[in-house]
Amino acid sequence: MQNFLDRIAQIVGAQHLITAAAATQKYTTELRQRYASECRAVVLPADPEQVAAVVTCCAAAKVSMVPQGGNTGAVGGAVARREQVIINLGRMNRILEVDAANYSMRVQAGCVLADIQQAARRHERFFPLSLGAQGSCQIGGNLATNAGGINVLRYGSARDLTLGLEAVLADGRRYCGLSNVRKNNTGYDLKNLFIGSEGTLGIITAADLKLFPLARAQAAAVVGLQDADSALALLSSLRAATGDCLTTFELMANIAVQAAVAHIPRQSDPLPQQHPWYALIVATTSHTAAESDDAETALQRQLESCLAQAMQQDIVQDAALATNDRQAQQLLRLRENIVTAQAFEGGSIKHDISVPLAQVPEFLRRAQHAVQAAMPGARPYAYGHMGDGNIHFNISQPPDMERAAFLAQAPQIHELVHEIVHQLNGSFSAEHGIGIAKLDDMKKYKDAVSLALYQQIKRAFDPHNLFNPGKVNP
Ligand code: 2HG
Ligand code: ZN
């Protein structure tokens, strides 16, 4: 085995092969610390040639591999076992090209999402993928998990933002699907198999991404709502009134907003009184710089008048509108902070579900009732991407319960919630993926034909089960 590691060291350089437990910890510590992760080694290749050589070497030694980006995934997709090698793409972090005229950019898989956003902005372009972990997650991981975030309503998820990609296959060959054309109707769309495959079909090494005009005018608000039905009515009227200007519509339960106010320094409730529900709304338009001031004022007025009308109709109880960028950022920070704040409320049993938009209120009613009947004192801490029908129906533990005893109930609570999602024709994993966390749900809710096709695809790409075995496919 030493021989095997020596060969890897020769490929990447000894300093980029990490075997000491203390040094591998950064790569084996899972975000939510729910899963134990170990590994034989972490390998940090510098380019696609090195990735291909490492994969060839692992394949020859029958060592299975866990591809990894920023290690910020939510379902244990980058967790490794003791005998496995983690291939981390972090050194491959070059922006290869920004083609402003073509509204596209080519990046290596290890680029941090925030760096990609900034590079686009430097060229007066916008890359819309935006999520809490953007300061450390990597685009390869975003594509491998088909990440979502807060702008999906208008721009779609990672899959919709990808024009082409390159990946290393399990036998060491390189699939060269890099392409920055928008129309390419030449056979099966292989890139879309790698996107969302969570490293089970290949290791994404680079991608061509779609860019958009930079938004120059922005209007943002936080509103207070009586119930989720009002949120649905408001979403519907805002979409009709603003067309595709609406980029973000996030729902937040009062408990989540108040937790952020209580636990996060300098976080206040934007509204003077508490409301059962809150929604964060962002609308943007792109206009030329000369017009920008007027465009912003016009958009803010439009949002203001929509909200005023909704208040008259008793859909909205109260509203706080941002009048400048700093205030808009503050409103966005509230949504980010409610994620961090939940940790202060004890254990959390998390869900990442989606249902057809019109069913969101019904889902929330049924799920709250079912969870509280099964576990009196359990506190639904629901928030999420209402514009996409995607709710993080997280449950905070009853305050007087032991954390471990609460978390031990997770399988039963998941079952209750996912059963309701199933009845409402939704998905038990809207944007986080399957990893190891949702394998049981795959078995239960995916139809037999889909599962059989997945296995055939897996065998075709990775006949010896070397890429991320035990993930995605139950
Ligand atoms: C978000 O929307 C993320 O903030 C995280 O998807 C959700 O931690 C969660 O449950
Ligand atoms: Zn989310």
Short mmCIF file of C-alpha atoms and ligand atoms in Angstrom, two decimals:
data_model
loop_
_atom_site.label_atom_id
_atom_site.label_comp_id
_atom_site.label_asym_id
_atom_site.label_seq_id
_atom_site.Cartn_x
_atom_site.Cartn_y
_atom_site.Cartn_z
CA MET A 1 0.00 0.00 0.00
CA GLN A 2 2.91 2.31 0.66
CA ASN A 3 3.78 1.77 -2.96
CA PHE A 4 0.35 3.03 -3.94
CA LEU A 5 0.73 6.19 -1.89
CA ASP A 6 4.24 6.71 -3.28
CA ARG A 7 2.81 6.63 -6.78
CA ILE A 8 0.17 9.20 -5.84
CA ALA A 9 2.87 11.39 -4.25
CA GLN A 10 4.84 11.21 -7.48
CA ILE A 11 1.82 12.50 -9.40
CA VAL A 12 0.79 15.40 -7.18
CA GLY A 13 3.98 16.07 -5.19
CA ALA A 14 4.47 14.78 -1.65
CA GLN A 15 3.21 18.01 -0.07
CA HIS A 16 -0.16 17.55 -1.79
CA LEU A 17 -0.74 14.09 -0.40
CA ILE A 18 -2.03 14.32 3.16
CA THR A 19 -2.08 11.26 5.37
CA ALA A 20 -1.58 12.51 8.94
CA ALA A 21 -4.89 12.35 10.80
CA ALA A 22 -4.56 15.88 12.21
CA ALA A 23 -4.08 17.30 8.73
CA THR A 24 -6.86 15.29 7.09
CA GLN A 25 -9.36 16.51 9.67
CA LYS A 26 -10.31 19.58 7.67
CA TYR A 27 -11.48 17.24 4.89
CA THR A 28 -13.14 14.64 7.09
CA THR A 29 -15.07 16.98 9.37
CA GLU A 30 -18.57 17.07 8.00
CA LEU A 31 -20.45 20.38 8.14
CA ARG A 32 -23.15 19.25 10.56
CA GLN A 33 -20.95 16.71 12.32
CA ARG A 34 -23.62 14.09 11.87
CA TYR A 35 -21.43 11.58 10.09
CA ALA A 36 -18.08 10.17 11.07
CA SER A 37 -15.62 10.46 8.20
CA GLU A 38 -12.13 8.98 7.88
CA CYS A 39 -9.82 8.38 4.96
CA ARG A 40 -6.60 6.75 3.91
CA ALA A 41 -5.37 9.97 2.38
CA VAL A 42 -6.42 13.30 0.94
CA VAL A 43 -5.02 14.06 -2.51
CA LEU A 44 -4.90 17.60 -3.89
CA PRO A 45 -4.29 17.51 -7.65
CA ALA A 46 -3.21 20.65 -9.51
CA ASP A 47 -4.85 20.06 -12.90
CA PRO A 48 -7.12 17.65 -14.80
CA GLU A 49 -4.11 15.61 -15.98
CA GLN A 50 -3.16 14.96 -12.36
CA VAL A 51 -6.79 14.09 -11.50
CA ALA A 52 -6.80 11.56 -14.36
CA ALA A 53 -3.46 10.08 -13.26
CA VAL A 54 -4.61 9.80 -9.63
CA VAL A 55 -7.86 8.11 -10.70
CA THR A 56 -5.94 5.67 -12.92
CA CYS A 57 -3.65 4.85 -10.02
CA CYS A 58 -6.57 4.33 -7.59
CA ALA A 59 -8.42 2.21 -10.14
CA ALA A 60 -5.36 -0.03 -10.62
CA ALA A 61 -5.10 -0.50 -6.84
CA LYS A 62 -8.91 -0.94 -6.53
CA VAL A 63 -9.05 1.94 -4.06
CA SER A 64 -12.33 3.81 -4.08
CA MET A 65 -12.43 7.61 -4.22
CA VAL A 66 -14.54 10.38 -2.72
CA PRO A 67 -14.44 13.56 -4.83
CA GLN A 68 -14.69 16.67 -2.68
CA GLY A 69 -15.04 20.42 -3.10
CA GLY A 70 -15.48 22.84 -0.20
CA ASN A 71 -16.90 20.07 2.03
CA THR A 72 -20.01 22.13 2.80
CA GLY A 73 -22.61 19.59 1.64
CA ALA A 74 -25.67 18.92 3.79
CA VAL A 75 -26.27 15.20 3.21
CA GLY A 76 -22.90 13.53 3.81
CA GLY A 77 -22.03 13.22 0.12
CA ALA A 78 -18.34 13.94 0.73
CA VAL A 79 -17.97 11.71 3.78
CA ALA A 80 -15.29 9.00 3.36
CA ARG A 81 -14.45 5.63 4.89
CA ARG A 82 -11.09 4.65 6.30
CA GLU A 83 -9.92 2.76 3.20
CA GLN A 84 -10.91 5.51 0.76
CA VAL A 85 -9.00 8.36 -0.81
CA ILE A 86 -10.50 11.86 -0.82
CA ILE A 87 -9.71 13.75 -4.02
CA ASN A 88 -10.13 17.40 -3.13
CA LEU A 89 -10.27 19.87 -6.03
CA GLY A 90 -9.39 22.95 -3.96
CA ARG A 91 -6.08 23.65 -5.72
CA MET A 92 -7.80 23.78 -9.11
CA ASN A 93 -9.21 27.24 -8.50
CA ARG A 94 -8.46 29.18 -11.67
CA ILE A 95 -11.00 31.26 -13.54
CA LEU A 96 -9.97 30.18 -17.03
CA GLU A 97 -11.92 32.71 -19.06
CA VAL A 98 -14.69 35.28 -18.80
CA ASP A 99 -16.34 35.78 -22.18
CA ALA A 100 -18.45 38.87 -21.49
CA ALA A 101 -19.81 39.10 -25.03
CA ASN A 102 -20.93 35.48 -24.89
CA TYR A 103 -22.28 35.86 -21.34
CA SER A 104 -20.30 32.85 -20.19
CA MET A 105 -17.25 31.94 -18.16
CA ARG A 106 -15.01 28.89 -17.92
CA VAL A 107 -13.80 27.90 -14.47
CA GLN A 108 -11.89 25.09 -12.80
CA ALA A 109 -13.92 22.94 -10.42
CA GLY A 110 -12.15 24.15 -7.27
CA CYS A 111 -13.13 27.81 -7.72
CA VAL A 112 -14.92 29.16 -4.67
CA LEU A 113 -18.44 30.30 -5.59
CA ALA A 114 -17.97 33.83 -4.22
CA ASP A 115 -14.80 34.24 -6.34
CA ILE A 116 -16.79 33.28 -9.44
CA GLN A 117 -19.48 35.83 -8.59
CA GLN A 118 -16.82 38.52 -8.15
CA ALA A 119 -14.99 37.66 -11.36
CA ALA A 120 -18.27 37.95 -13.27
CA ARG A 121 -18.99 41.29 -11.60
CA ARG A 122 -15.58 42.65 -12.63
CA HIS A 123 -16.73 42.08 -16.21
CA GLU A 124 -20.12 43.73 -15.58
CA ARG A 125 -21.80 40.34 -15.58
CA PHE A 126 -23.82 38.41 -13.01
CA PHE A 127 -23.48 34.77 -11.96
CA PRO A 128 -26.72 34.10 -10.05
CA LEU A 129 -25.95 31.01 -7.96
CA SER A 130 -26.06 32.30 -4.39
CA LEU A 131 -26.19 30.34 -1.14
CA GLY A 132 -25.10 30.52 2.48
CA ALA A 133 -21.82 28.63 1.98
CA GLN A 134 -20.71 30.70 -1.02
CA GLY A 135 -17.56 31.91 0.74
CA SER A 136 -16.17 28.37 0.90
CA CYS A 137 -18.18 26.00 -1.33
CA GLN A 138 -16.64 25.18 -4.69
CA ILE A 139 -18.34 25.19 -8.06
CA GLY A 140 -17.46 21.52 -8.71
CA GLY A 141 -19.43 20.60 -5.59
CA ASN A 142 -22.23 22.99 -6.55
CA LEU A 143 -22.58 21.22 -9.88
CA ALA A 144 -22.14 17.73 -8.46
CA THR A 145 -25.05 18.43 -6.08
CA ASN A 146 -27.06 20.64 -8.47
CA ALA A 147 -27.11 23.34 -5.80
CA GLY A 148 -30.05 25.75 -5.45
CA GLY A 149 -30.03 28.79 -3.17
CA ILE A 150 -31.94 32.05 -3.09
CA ASN A 151 -32.06 33.04 -6.78
CA VAL A 152 -33.52 29.86 -8.27
CA LEU A 153 -36.92 31.49 -8.67
CA ARG A 154 -35.60 33.64 -11.51
CA TYR A 155 -32.41 31.94 -12.73
CA GLY A 156 -32.79 28.24 -11.96
CA SER A 157 -30.42 25.93 -10.07
CA ALA A 158 -26.83 24.89 -10.91
CA ARG A 159 -28.02 22.65 -13.74
CA ASP A 160 -29.78 25.55 -15.47
CA LEU A 161 -26.64 27.66 -15.21
CA THR A 162 -24.27 25.19 -16.89
CA LEU A 163 -23.40 25.17 -20.58
CA GLY A 164 -20.76 22.45 -20.56
CA LEU A 165 -18.32 20.60 -18.38
CA GLU A 166 -15.26 18.41 -18.25
CA ALA A 167 -14.95 15.33 -16.03
CA VAL A 168 -12.50 12.54 -15.31
CA LEU A 169 -14.05 9.09 -15.68
CA ALA A 170 -13.51 6.06 -13.46
CA ASP A 171 -11.04 4.52 -15.92
CA GLY A 172 -8.97 7.71 -16.05
CA ARG A 173 -10.29 8.96 -19.41
CA ARG A 174 -11.30 12.60 -19.68
CA TYR A 175 -14.78 13.49 -20.84
CA CYS A 176 -14.39 16.82 -22.64
CA GLY A 177 -17.83 18.37 -22.71
CA LEU A 178 -16.64 21.95 -22.30
CA SER A 179 -18.70 24.11 -24.61
CA ASN A 180 -19.94 27.64 -24.31
CA VAL A 181 -22.60 27.57 -26.98
CA ARG A 182 -26.20 27.92 -25.89
CA LYS A 183 -27.65 25.52 -28.41
CA ASN A 184 -26.09 22.11 -28.85
CA ASN A 185 -28.52 19.43 -29.84
CA THR A 186 -26.07 16.63 -30.55
CA GLY A 187 -27.18 13.48 -28.80
CA TYR A 188 -27.63 12.61 -25.15
CA ASP A 189 -26.94 15.47 -22.76
CA LEU A 190 -24.10 13.89 -20.79
CA LYS A 191 -23.31 16.98 -18.72
CA ASN A 192 -26.66 16.63 -17.04
CA LEU A 193 -25.74 13.15 -15.84
CA PHE A 194 -22.68 14.48 -14.03
CA ILE A 195 -24.65 17.41 -12.61
CA GLY A 196 -26.42 16.13 -9.51
CA SER A 197 -24.57 12.79 -9.53
CA GLU A 198 -22.71 13.73 -6.31
CA GLY A 199 -19.41 12.37 -7.55
CA THR A 200 -20.72 8.89 -8.32
CA LEU A 201 -20.22 9.05 -12.11
CA GLY A 202 -17.10 11.15 -12.58
CA ILE A 203 -15.01 13.95 -11.12
CA ILE A 204 -15.99 17.32 -12.56
CA THR A 205 -12.79 19.26 -13.27
CA ALA A 206 -14.04 22.37 -15.12
CA ALA A 207 -17.25 23.95 -16.35
CA ASP A 208 -18.68 26.58 -18.66
CA LEU A 209 -21.21 28.70 -16.80
CA LYS A 210 -23.94 31.04 -17.98
CA LEU A 211 -23.70 34.70 -17.07
CA PHE A 212 -26.42 37.35 -17.05
CA PRO A 213 -26.58 41.14 -17.25
CA LEU A 214 -25.47 42.72 -14.00
CA ALA A 215 -28.45 43.89 -11.97
CA ARG A 216 -28.12 47.63 -11.50
CA ALA A 217 -31.39 48.35 -9.78
CA GLN A 218 -32.59 46.46 -6.73
CA ALA A 219 -35.63 46.64 -4.48
CA ALA A 220 -35.83 44.59 -1.29
CA ALA A 221 -38.34 44.22 1.51
CA VAL A 222 -39.25 42.10 4.50
CA VAL A 223 -42.96 41.72 5.12
CA GLY A 224 -45.00 40.34 8.02
CA LEU A 225 -47.73 37.82 7.21
CA GLN A 226 -50.57 36.16 9.06
CA ASP A 227 -50.15 32.76 7.41
CA ALA A 228 -48.51 30.88 4.55
CA ASP A 229 -51.63 31.30 2.39
CA SER A 230 -50.96 35.04 2.46
CA ALA A 231 -47.36 34.37 1.40
CA LEU A 232 -48.64 32.38 -1.56
CA ALA A 233 -51.10 35.11 -2.55
CA LEU A 234 -48.38 37.76 -2.27
CA LEU A 235 -45.89 35.72 -4.30
CA SER A 236 -48.45 35.26 -7.02
CA SER A 237 -49.35 38.95 -7.24
CA LEU A 238 -45.68 40.05 -7.13
CA ARG A 239 -44.78 37.74 -9.99
CA ALA A 240 -47.66 39.03 -12.03
CA ALA A 241 -46.78 42.66 -11.29
CA THR A 242 -42.98 42.55 -11.66
CA GLY A 243 -42.63 39.87 -14.33
CA ASP A 244 -39.26 38.19 -14.18
CA CYS A 245 -37.80 40.93 -11.97
CA LEU A 246 -38.61 38.90 -8.86
CA THR A 247 -35.38 37.04 -7.98
CA THR A 248 -35.94 36.00 -4.37
CA PHE A 249 -38.98 35.14 -2.29
CA GLU A 250 -37.98 33.51 0.99
CA LEU A 251 -40.38 32.49 3.73
CA MET A 252 -39.37 32.58 7.41
CA ALA A 253 -41.37 31.43 10.42
CA ASN A 254 -41.52 33.85 13.36
CA ILE A 255 -39.57 31.43 15.58
CA ALA A 256 -36.67 31.59 13.11
CA VAL A 257 -36.66 35.39 12.91
CA GLN A 258 -36.83 35.70 16.70
CA ALA A 259 -33.99 33.18 17.14
CA ALA A 260 -31.81 35.30 14.85
CA VAL A 261 -32.72 38.43 16.84
CA ALA A 262 -31.95 36.65 20.13
CA HIS A 263 -28.70 34.91 19.18
CA ILE A 264 -26.99 36.89 16.43
CA PRO A 265 -25.25 40.13 17.43
CA ARG A 266 -26.70 43.27 15.80
CA GLN A 267 -29.58 41.37 14.21
CA SER A 268 -32.89 43.11 14.78
CA ASP A 269 -36.42 42.36 13.62
CA PRO A 270 -37.00 44.70 10.65
CA LEU A 271 -40.64 45.10 11.73
CA PRO A 272 -41.81 46.74 14.98
CA GLN A 273 -44.17 43.89 15.89
CA GLN A 274 -43.83 40.13 15.56
CA HIS A 275 -45.74 38.27 12.85
CA PRO A 276 -46.46 34.54 12.47
CA TRP A 277 -44.56 34.53 9.15
CA TYR A 278 -42.13 36.79 7.33
CA ALA A 279 -41.09 36.93 3.69
CA LEU A 280 -37.90 38.37 2.24
CA ILE A 281 -38.49 39.77 -1.23
CA VAL A 282 -35.85 40.91 -3.72
CA ALA A 283 -36.50 42.24 -7.21
CA THR A 284 -33.81 43.39 -9.63
CA THR A 285 -33.51 44.84 -13.11
CA SER A 286 -30.54 45.55 -15.32
CA HIS A 287 -30.43 48.96 -16.93
CA THR A 288 -27.61 51.07 -18.25
CA ALA A 289 -25.53 53.00 -15.72
CA ALA A 290 -26.94 56.35 -16.87
CA GLU A 291 -30.44 55.26 -16.01
CA SER A 292 -29.54 53.37 -12.88
CA ASP A 293 -30.79 55.82 -10.25
CA ASP A 294 -34.17 56.18 -11.89
CA ALA A 295 -34.46 52.46 -12.52
CA GLU A 296 -33.86 51.75 -8.85
CA THR A 297 -36.38 54.31 -7.67
CA ALA A 298 -38.94 53.03 -10.16
CA LEU A 299 -38.46 49.43 -9.05
CA GLN A 300 -38.70 50.36 -5.37
CA ARG A 301 -41.88 52.33 -6.07
CA GLN A 302 -43.33 49.38 -7.94
CA LEU A 303 -42.60 47.03 -5.03
CA GLU A 304 -43.93 49.58 -2.57
CA SER A 305 -47.20 49.97 -4.44
CA CYS A 306 -47.62 46.16 -4.76
CA LEU A 307 -47.10 45.84 -1.02
CA ALA A 308 -49.45 48.74 -0.24
CA GLN A 309 -52.15 47.06 -2.29
CA ALA A 310 -51.49 43.75 -0.52
CA MET A 311 -51.84 45.54 2.83
CA GLN A 312 -55.19 46.96 1.78
CA GLN A 313 -56.29 43.44 0.89
CA ASP A 314 -55.08 42.16 4.28
CA ILE A 315 -52.55 39.89 2.61
CA VAL A 316 -49.61 41.72 4.16
CA GLN A 317 -49.65 42.93 7.78
CA ASP A 318 -46.59 45.18 7.68
CA ALA A 319 -43.58 45.84 5.45
CA ALA A 320 -40.05 47.22 5.75
CA LEU A 321 -38.56 48.39 2.46
CA ALA A 322 -34.87 48.93 1.89
CA THR A 323 -34.09 52.30 0.40
CA ASN A 324 -30.41 51.68 -0.27
CA ASP A 325 -28.02 48.81 -0.85
CA ARG A 326 -26.84 48.69 2.77
CA GLN A 327 -30.40 48.22 4.00
CA ALA A 328 -31.06 45.58 1.37
CA GLN A 329 -27.96 43.68 2.52
CA GLN A 330 -29.24 43.86 6.11
CA LEU A 331 -32.54 42.28 5.09
CA LEU A 332 -30.69 39.53 3.23
CA ARG A 333 -28.52 38.95 6.29
CA LEU A 334 -31.61 38.16 8.37
CA ARG A 335 -32.36 35.20 6.10
CA GLU A 336 -28.74 34.01 6.36
CA ASN A 337 -28.64 34.46 10.12
CA ILE A 338 -31.68 32.32 10.82
CA VAL A 339 -29.67 29.29 9.64
CA THR A 340 -26.83 29.99 12.11
CA ALA A 341 -29.28 30.94 14.85
CA GLN A 342 -31.03 27.58 14.81
CA ALA A 343 -27.94 25.91 16.28
CA PHE A 344 -28.48 27.96 19.48
CA GLU A 345 -31.91 26.36 19.90
CA GLY A 346 -30.50 22.85 20.46
CA GLY A 347 -30.79 19.82 18.21
CA SER A 348 -32.39 20.13 14.78
CA ILE A 349 -34.05 17.49 12.63
CA LYS A 350 -33.74 18.94 9.15
CA HIS A 351 -35.78 18.60 5.97
CA ASP A 352 -35.24 19.98 2.49
CA ILE A 353 -38.54 19.35 0.77
CA SER A 354 -40.42 20.76 -2.17
CA VAL A 355 -44.08 20.63 -3.12
CA PRO A 356 -45.99 22.32 -5.95
CA LEU A 357 -46.20 26.00 -5.02
CA ALA A 358 -49.93 26.03 -4.30
CA GLN A 359 -49.44 23.17 -1.80
CA VAL A 360 -46.88 24.94 0.42
CA PRO A 361 -49.48 26.20 2.95
CA GLU A 362 -51.18 22.82 3.08
CA PHE A 363 -47.82 21.09 3.56
CA LEU A 364 -46.93 23.42 6.43
CA ARG A 365 -50.30 22.87 8.14
CA ARG A 366 -50.17 19.09 7.86
CA ALA A 367 -46.49 18.76 8.74
CA GLN A 368 -46.73 21.05 11.78
CA HIS A 369 -49.72 19.17 13.05
CA ALA A 370 -48.18 15.74 12.49
CA VAL A 371 -44.83 16.60 14.09
CA GLN A 372 -46.34 18.29 17.13
CA ALA A 373 -48.79 15.41 17.65
CA ALA A 374 -45.93 12.90 17.50
CA MET A 375 -43.65 14.94 19.73
CA PRO A 376 -45.32 17.52 21.96
CA GLY A 377 -43.09 20.54 22.41
CA ALA A 378 -41.24 20.03 19.11
CA ARG A 379 -40.74 23.44 17.45
CA PRO A 380 -41.04 23.62 13.67
CA TYR A 381 -38.42 26.12 12.55
CA ALA A 382 -39.52 26.42 8.94
CA TYR A 383 -37.94 28.69 6.35
CA GLY A 384 -36.79 28.53 2.79
CA HIS A 385 -37.20 29.16 -0.84
CA MET A 386 -40.96 29.60 -1.05
CA GLY A 387 -40.62 30.92 -4.60
CA ASP A 388 -39.45 27.43 -5.59
CA GLY A 389 -41.87 25.55 -3.33
CA ASN A 390 -38.76 24.47 -1.36
CA ILE A 391 -39.08 24.62 2.42
CA HIS A 392 -36.45 23.71 5.00
CA PHE A 393 -38.92 22.26 7.45
CA ASN A 394 -36.41 21.98 10.27
CA ILE A 395 -37.57 20.94 13.72
CA SER A 396 -35.92 22.38 16.81
CA GLN A 397 -35.99 20.17 19.86
CA PRO A 398 -38.42 20.66 22.74
CA PRO A 399 -36.44 22.82 25.19
CA ASP A 400 -36.79 20.33 28.04
CA MET A 401 -35.74 17.25 26.06
CA GLU A 402 -32.29 15.67 25.92
CA ARG A 403 -30.61 16.55 22.64
CA ALA A 404 -29.55 12.95 21.95
CA ALA A 405 -33.01 11.58 22.75
CA PHE A 406 -34.52 14.12 20.37
CA LEU A 407 -32.11 13.37 17.54
CA ALA A 408 -32.74 9.64 18.00
CA GLN A 409 -36.32 10.35 16.84
CA ALA A 410 -35.10 11.68 13.48
CA PRO A 411 -36.06 8.62 11.38
CA GLN A 412 -39.67 8.69 12.64
CA ILE A 413 -39.97 12.45 12.13
CA HIS A 414 -38.46 12.23 8.63
CA GLU A 415 -40.97 9.53 7.80
CA LEU A 416 -43.93 11.62 8.95
CA VAL A 417 -42.80 14.68 7.00
CA HIS A 418 -41.75 12.85 3.86
CA GLU A 419 -45.01 10.93 3.76
CA ILE A 420 -46.92 14.24 3.65
CA VAL A 421 -44.57 15.48 0.92
CA HIS A 422 -45.25 12.30 -1.04
CA GLN A 423 -49.02 12.72 -0.69
CA LEU A 424 -48.67 16.26 -2.04
CA ASN A 425 -46.58 15.09 -5.04
CA GLY A 426 -43.41 16.73 -3.79
CA SER A 427 -39.76 15.80 -3.37
CA PHE A 428 -37.99 14.65 -0.18
CA SER A 429 -34.80 16.35 -1.38
CA ALA A 430 -35.27 19.64 -3.20
CA GLU A 431 -31.75 21.07 -3.33
CA HIS A 432 -29.32 19.30 -0.99
CA GLY A 433 -29.15 15.94 -2.77
CA ILE A 434 -29.12 12.38 -1.44
CA GLY A 435 -25.58 11.64 -0.16
CA ILE A 436 -25.99 9.09 2.58
CA ALA A 437 -28.67 11.00 4.48
CA LYS A 438 -31.55 10.18 2.15
CA LEU A 439 -30.79 6.68 0.88
CA ASP A 440 -33.78 5.19 2.72
CA ASP A 441 -36.07 7.75 1.10
CA MET A 442 -34.64 6.88 -2.31
CA LYS A 443 -35.59 3.25 -1.71
CA LYS A 444 -39.02 4.18 -0.48
CA TYR A 445 -40.12 6.93 -2.85
CA LYS A 446 -38.22 6.53 -6.13
CA ASP A 447 -40.02 4.30 -8.55
CA ALA A 448 -38.44 0.96 -9.41
CA VAL A 449 -37.81 1.86 -13.05
CA SER A 450 -35.87 5.01 -12.13
CA LEU A 451 -33.77 3.10 -9.59
CA ALA A 452 -33.00 0.36 -12.13
CA LEU A 453 -31.97 2.96 -14.72
CA TYR A 454 -29.77 4.72 -12.15
CA GLN A 455 -27.99 1.45 -11.46
CA GLN A 456 -27.46 0.78 -15.15
CA ILE A 457 -26.08 4.29 -15.61
CA LYS A 458 -23.80 3.85 -12.61
CA ARG A 459 -22.48 0.55 -14.00
CA ALA A 460 -21.91 2.09 -17.44
CA PHE A 461 -19.84 4.95 -16.02
CA ASP A 462 -18.21 3.22 -13.06
CA PRO A 463 -18.36 -0.59 -13.44
CA HIS A 464 -16.08 -1.24 -10.46
CA ASN A 465 -17.93 1.12 -8.14
CA LEU A 466 -14.87 3.24 -7.43
CA PHE A 467 -16.47 6.71 -7.34
CA ASN A 468 -18.21 7.59 -4.10
CA PRO A 469 -19.64 4.10 -3.51
CA GLY A 470 -22.66 3.95 -1.22
CA LYS A 471 -23.89 7.45 -2.12
CA VAL A 472 -27.02 8.37 -4.09
CA ASN A 473 -27.88 4.79 -5.16
CA PRO A 474 -29.44 2.82 -2.29
C1 2HG B 1 -30.44 27.38 3.25
O1 2HG B 1 -31.39 27.55 2.49
C2 2HG B 1 -29.63 26.13 3.15
O2 2HG B 1 -30.08 28.25 4.05
C3 2HG B 1 -29.45 25.41 4.50
O3 2HG B 1 -30.13 25.29 2.19
C4 2HG B 1 -30.69 24.83 5.05
O4 2HG B 1 -29.45 24.17 7.00
C5 2HG B 1 -30.50 24.09 6.38
O5 2HG B 1 -31.44 23.38 6.77
ZN ZN B 2 -31.77 26.17 1.08
#
